[in-house]
Short mmCIF file of C-alpha atoms in Angstrom, two decimals:
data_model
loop_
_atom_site.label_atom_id
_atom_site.label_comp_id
_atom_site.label_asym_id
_atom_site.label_seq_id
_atom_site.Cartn_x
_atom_site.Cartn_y
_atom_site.Cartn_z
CA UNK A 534 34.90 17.52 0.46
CA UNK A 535 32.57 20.03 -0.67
CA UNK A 536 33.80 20.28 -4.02
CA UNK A 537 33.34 16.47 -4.26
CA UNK A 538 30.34 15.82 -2.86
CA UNK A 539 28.99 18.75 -5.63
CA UNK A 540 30.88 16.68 -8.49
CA UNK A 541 29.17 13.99 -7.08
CA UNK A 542 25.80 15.27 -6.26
CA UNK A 543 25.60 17.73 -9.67
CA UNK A 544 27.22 14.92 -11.96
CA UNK A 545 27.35 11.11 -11.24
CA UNK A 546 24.39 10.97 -9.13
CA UNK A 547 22.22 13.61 -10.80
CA UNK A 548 20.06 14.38 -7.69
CA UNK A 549 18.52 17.28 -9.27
CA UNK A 550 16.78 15.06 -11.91
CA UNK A 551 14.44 13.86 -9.41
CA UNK A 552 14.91 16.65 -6.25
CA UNK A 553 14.58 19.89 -8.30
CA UNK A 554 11.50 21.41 -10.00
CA UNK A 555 10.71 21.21 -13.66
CA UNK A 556 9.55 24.18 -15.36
CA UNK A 557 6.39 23.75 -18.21
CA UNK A 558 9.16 22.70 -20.49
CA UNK A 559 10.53 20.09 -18.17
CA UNK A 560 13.64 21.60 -17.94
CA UNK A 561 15.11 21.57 -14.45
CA UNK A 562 14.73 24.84 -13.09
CA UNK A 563 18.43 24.90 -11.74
CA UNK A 564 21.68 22.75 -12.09
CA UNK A 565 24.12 23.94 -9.34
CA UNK A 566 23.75 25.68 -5.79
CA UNK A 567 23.80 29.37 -7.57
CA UNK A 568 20.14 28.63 -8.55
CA UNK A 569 17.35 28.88 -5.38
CA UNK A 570 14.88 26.21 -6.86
CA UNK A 571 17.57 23.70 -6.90
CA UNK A 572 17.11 20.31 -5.31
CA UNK A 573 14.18 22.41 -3.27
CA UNK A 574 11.72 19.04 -4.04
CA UNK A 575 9.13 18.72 -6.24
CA UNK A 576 6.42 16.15 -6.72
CA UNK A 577 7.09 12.92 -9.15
CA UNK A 578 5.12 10.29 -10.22
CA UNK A 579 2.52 11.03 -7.33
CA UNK A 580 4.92 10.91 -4.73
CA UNK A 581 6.44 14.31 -3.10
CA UNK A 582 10.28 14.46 -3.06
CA UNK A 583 11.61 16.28 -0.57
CA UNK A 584 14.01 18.86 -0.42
CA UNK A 585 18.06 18.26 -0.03
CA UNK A 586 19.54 21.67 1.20
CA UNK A 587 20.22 21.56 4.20
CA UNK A 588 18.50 18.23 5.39
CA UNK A 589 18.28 19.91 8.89
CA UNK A 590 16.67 17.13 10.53
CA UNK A 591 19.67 14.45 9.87
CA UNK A 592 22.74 14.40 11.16
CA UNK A 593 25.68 13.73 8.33
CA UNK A 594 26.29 10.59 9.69
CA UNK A 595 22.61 10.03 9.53
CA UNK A 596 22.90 10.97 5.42
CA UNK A 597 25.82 8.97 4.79
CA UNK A 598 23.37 5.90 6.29
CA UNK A 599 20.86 6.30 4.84
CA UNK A 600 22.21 6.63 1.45
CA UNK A 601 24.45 3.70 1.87
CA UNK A 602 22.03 1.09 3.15
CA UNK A 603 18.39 2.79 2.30
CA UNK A 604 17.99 3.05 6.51
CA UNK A 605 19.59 4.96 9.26
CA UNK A 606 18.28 5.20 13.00
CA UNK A 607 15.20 6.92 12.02
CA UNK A 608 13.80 6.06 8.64
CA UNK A 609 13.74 4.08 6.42
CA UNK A 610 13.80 4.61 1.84
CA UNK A 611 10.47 3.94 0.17
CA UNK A 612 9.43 4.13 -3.31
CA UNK A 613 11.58 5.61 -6.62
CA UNK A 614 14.57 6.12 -3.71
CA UNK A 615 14.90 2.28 -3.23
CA UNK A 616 15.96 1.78 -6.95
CA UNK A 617 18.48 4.91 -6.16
CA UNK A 618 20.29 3.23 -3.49
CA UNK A 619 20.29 -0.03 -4.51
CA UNK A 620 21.45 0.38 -7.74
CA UNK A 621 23.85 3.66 -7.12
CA UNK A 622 24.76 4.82 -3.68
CA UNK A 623 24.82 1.51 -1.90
CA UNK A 624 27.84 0.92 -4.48
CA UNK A 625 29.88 4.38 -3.44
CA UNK A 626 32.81 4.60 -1.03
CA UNK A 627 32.19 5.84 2.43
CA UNK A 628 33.88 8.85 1.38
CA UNK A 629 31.98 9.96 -1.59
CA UNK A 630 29.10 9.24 0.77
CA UNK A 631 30.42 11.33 3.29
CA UNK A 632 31.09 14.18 0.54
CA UNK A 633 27.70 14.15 -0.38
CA UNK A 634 26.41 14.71 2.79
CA UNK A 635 28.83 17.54 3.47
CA UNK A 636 27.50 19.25 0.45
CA UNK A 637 23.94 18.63 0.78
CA UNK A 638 24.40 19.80 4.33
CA UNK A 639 26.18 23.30 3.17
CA UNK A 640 23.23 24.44 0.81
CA UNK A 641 21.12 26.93 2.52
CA UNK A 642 17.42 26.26 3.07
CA UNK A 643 16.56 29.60 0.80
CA UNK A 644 14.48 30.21 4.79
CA UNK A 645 11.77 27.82 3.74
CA UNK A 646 10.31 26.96 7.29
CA UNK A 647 12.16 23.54 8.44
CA UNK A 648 10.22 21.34 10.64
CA UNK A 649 11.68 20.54 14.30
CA UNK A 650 10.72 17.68 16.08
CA UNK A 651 10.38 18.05 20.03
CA UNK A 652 9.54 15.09 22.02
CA UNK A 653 7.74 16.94 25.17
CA UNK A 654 4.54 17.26 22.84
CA UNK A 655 4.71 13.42 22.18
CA UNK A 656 3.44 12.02 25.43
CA UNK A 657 -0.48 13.17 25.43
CA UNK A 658 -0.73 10.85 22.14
CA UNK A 659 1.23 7.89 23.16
CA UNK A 660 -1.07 8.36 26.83
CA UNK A 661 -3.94 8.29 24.63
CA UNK A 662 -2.60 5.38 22.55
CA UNK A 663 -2.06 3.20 25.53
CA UNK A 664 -5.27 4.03 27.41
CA UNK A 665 -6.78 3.21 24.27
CA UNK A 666 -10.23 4.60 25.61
CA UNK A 667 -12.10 7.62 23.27
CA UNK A 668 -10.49 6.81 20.20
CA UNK A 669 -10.48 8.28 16.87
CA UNK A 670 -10.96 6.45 13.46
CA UNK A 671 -7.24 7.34 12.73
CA UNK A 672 -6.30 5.99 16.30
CA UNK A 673 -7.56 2.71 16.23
CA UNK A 674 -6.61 2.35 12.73
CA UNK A 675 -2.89 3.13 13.93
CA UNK A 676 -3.09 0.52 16.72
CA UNK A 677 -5.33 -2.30 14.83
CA UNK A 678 -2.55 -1.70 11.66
CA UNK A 679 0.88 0.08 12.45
CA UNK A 680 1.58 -0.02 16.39
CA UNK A 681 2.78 -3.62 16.86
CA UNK A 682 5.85 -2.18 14.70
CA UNK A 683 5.65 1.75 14.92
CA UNK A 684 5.04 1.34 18.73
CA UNK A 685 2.55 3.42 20.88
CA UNK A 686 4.99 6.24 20.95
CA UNK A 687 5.54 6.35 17.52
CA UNK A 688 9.33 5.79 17.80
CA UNK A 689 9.58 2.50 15.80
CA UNK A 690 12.83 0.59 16.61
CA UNK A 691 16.05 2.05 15.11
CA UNK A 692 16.97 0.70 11.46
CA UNK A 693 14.47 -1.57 11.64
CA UNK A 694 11.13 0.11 12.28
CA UNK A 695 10.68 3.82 10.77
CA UNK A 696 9.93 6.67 13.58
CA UNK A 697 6.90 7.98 13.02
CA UNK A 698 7.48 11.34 15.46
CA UNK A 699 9.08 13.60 14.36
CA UNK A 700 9.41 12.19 10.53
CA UNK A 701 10.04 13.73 7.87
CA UNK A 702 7.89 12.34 5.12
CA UNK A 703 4.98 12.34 7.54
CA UNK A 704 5.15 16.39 8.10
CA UNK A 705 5.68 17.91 4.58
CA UNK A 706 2.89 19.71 3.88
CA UNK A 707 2.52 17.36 0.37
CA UNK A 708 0.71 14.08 1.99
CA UNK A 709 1.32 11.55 -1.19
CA UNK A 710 4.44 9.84 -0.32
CA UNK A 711 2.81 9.24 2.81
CA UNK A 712 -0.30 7.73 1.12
CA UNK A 713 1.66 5.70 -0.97
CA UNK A 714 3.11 4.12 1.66
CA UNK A 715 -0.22 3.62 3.36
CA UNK A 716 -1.61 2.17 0.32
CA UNK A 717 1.42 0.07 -1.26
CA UNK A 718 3.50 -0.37 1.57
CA UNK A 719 7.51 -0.41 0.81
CA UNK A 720 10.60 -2.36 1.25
CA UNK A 721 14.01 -1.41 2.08
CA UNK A 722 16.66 -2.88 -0.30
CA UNK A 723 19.49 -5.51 -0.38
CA UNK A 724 22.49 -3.83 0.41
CA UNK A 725 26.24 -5.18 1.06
CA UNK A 726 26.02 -2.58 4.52
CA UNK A 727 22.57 -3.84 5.57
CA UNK A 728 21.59 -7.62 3.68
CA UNK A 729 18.44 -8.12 5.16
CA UNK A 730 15.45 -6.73 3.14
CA UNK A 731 12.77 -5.02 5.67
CA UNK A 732 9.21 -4.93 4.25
CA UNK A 733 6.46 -3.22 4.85
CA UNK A 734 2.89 -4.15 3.62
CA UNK A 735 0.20 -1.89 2.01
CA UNK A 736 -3.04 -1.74 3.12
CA UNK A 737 -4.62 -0.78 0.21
CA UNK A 738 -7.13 -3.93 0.40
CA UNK A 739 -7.57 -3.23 3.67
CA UNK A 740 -8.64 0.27 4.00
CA UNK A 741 -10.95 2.60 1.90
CA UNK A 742 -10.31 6.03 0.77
CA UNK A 743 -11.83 7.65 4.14
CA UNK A 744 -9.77 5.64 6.51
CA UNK A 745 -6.69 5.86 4.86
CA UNK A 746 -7.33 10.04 5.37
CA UNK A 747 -8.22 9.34 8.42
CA UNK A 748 -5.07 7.25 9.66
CA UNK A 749 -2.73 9.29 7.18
CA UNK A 750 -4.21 12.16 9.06
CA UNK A 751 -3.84 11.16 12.76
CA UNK A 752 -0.01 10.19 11.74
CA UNK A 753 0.54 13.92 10.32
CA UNK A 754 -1.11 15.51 13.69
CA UNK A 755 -0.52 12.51 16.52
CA UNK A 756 2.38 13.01 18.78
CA UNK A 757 4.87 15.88 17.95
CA UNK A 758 3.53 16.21 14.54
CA UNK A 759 1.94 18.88 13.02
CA UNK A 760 1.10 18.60 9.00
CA UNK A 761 -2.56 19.83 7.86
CA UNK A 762 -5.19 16.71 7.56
CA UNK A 763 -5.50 14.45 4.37
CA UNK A 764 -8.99 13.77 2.31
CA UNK A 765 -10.29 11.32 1.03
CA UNK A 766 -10.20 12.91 -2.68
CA UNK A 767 -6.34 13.28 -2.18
CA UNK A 768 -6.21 9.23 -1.27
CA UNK A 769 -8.44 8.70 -4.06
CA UNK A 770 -6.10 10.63 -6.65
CA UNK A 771 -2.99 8.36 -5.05
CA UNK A 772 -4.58 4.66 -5.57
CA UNK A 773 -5.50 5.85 -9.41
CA UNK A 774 -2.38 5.80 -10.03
CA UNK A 775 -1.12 3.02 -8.47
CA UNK A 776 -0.65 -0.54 -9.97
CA UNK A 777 -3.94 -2.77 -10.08
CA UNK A 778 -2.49 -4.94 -7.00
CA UNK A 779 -1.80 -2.27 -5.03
CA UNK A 780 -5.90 -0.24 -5.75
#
């Protein structure tokens, strides 16, 4: 399975192109597991990318998922990634999925620190949330914009609803795929294992620079999670880039 799941990650589905780092010549700075910088993430287009070795915080079944239907029980694909999987993974076997994930789960972390989610230090914001008394800016944000769906505890609802607690795009220390999200919102895509399309709107018309930060903040430091705070000069930077509907 390993050897597959490299043919498949290395070759057919070229991972690296968007996962691994570019050098100043845009080469990619590795093309196998013998080189450290591969598939370590990068950042494209504005959004961060995370890294694949390892994927500590998902299960393989959780992978194999979320690369066949653009969900699994706790997140859900947003931006380039939705392309990816609807046009390439969602069409794979089960067991080239399941390959994948047994490769991607082999390759060591090259002891970059991995974040681990632990529930105990959720409660004090989801008692805070539902007392809804001596709020932040980012807290009533949350609860005017994202808790009807995200819930007060920040555990969404499985394949539906994104957790918030304990996820991964929300506690890399690069913030923009977060933003965009925030700003543009997302979608999940059309599959054959999961039909139903699942959007999300942005809030770019909504919000300005500052509370965006704010709320993008109080998502990277509310319940378990613990990410360092987003300005509004790092927003700003985001919604240049973005398509006029979504500034």
């Amino acid at each position: 399975q390993i050897a597959r799941g490299a043919y498949l990650v290395q070759g057919l589905g070229h991972c690296g192109s968007c996962h691994t780092p570019r050098a100043l010549t845009m080469q990619e700075k590795g093309l196998d597991e013998k080189a450290p910088d591969y598939l370590t993430g990068t950042e494209l287009n504005s959004w961060a990318v995370p890294s694949l070795r390892g994927i500590e915080h998902w299960s393989q079944d959780e992978i194999v998922e979320y690369l066949g239907s653009g969900r699994n029980s706790t997140a859900s694909v947003a931006g380039e990634m939705t392309s990816v999987i609807a046009n390439s993974t969602s069409h794979m076997t089960d067991e080239d999925l399941h390959a994948m994930a047994v490769y991607l789960k082999s390759l060591a972390t090259g002891g970059k620190a991995v974040y681990q989610h632990q529930p105990q230090s959720s409660e004090a914001t989801t008692r805070k949330l539902t007392a809804a008394t001596d709020l932040s800016l980012g807290e009533r944000l949350y609860l005017d914009n994202c808790g009807a769906c995200h819930f007060v505890s920040g555990e969404g609802a499985p394949r539906v609803f994104p957790r918030l607690d304990g996820a991964s795009v929300i506690n890399v220390e690069n913030p923009t795929a977060l933003i965009n999200v925030i700003l543009a919102g997302a979608h999940t895509p059309s599959t054959s294992r999961s039909p139903s399309i699942l959007p999300m709107p942005g809030f770019a018309d909504r919000m300005d620079d500052a509370e965006v930060a704010q709320l993008a903040t109080f998502l990277r430091q509310g319940w378990s999670n613990k990410a360092p705070a987003v300005s509004g000069e790092q927003v700003q930077k985001v919604r240049s880039t973005l398509a006029a509907e979504h500034r």
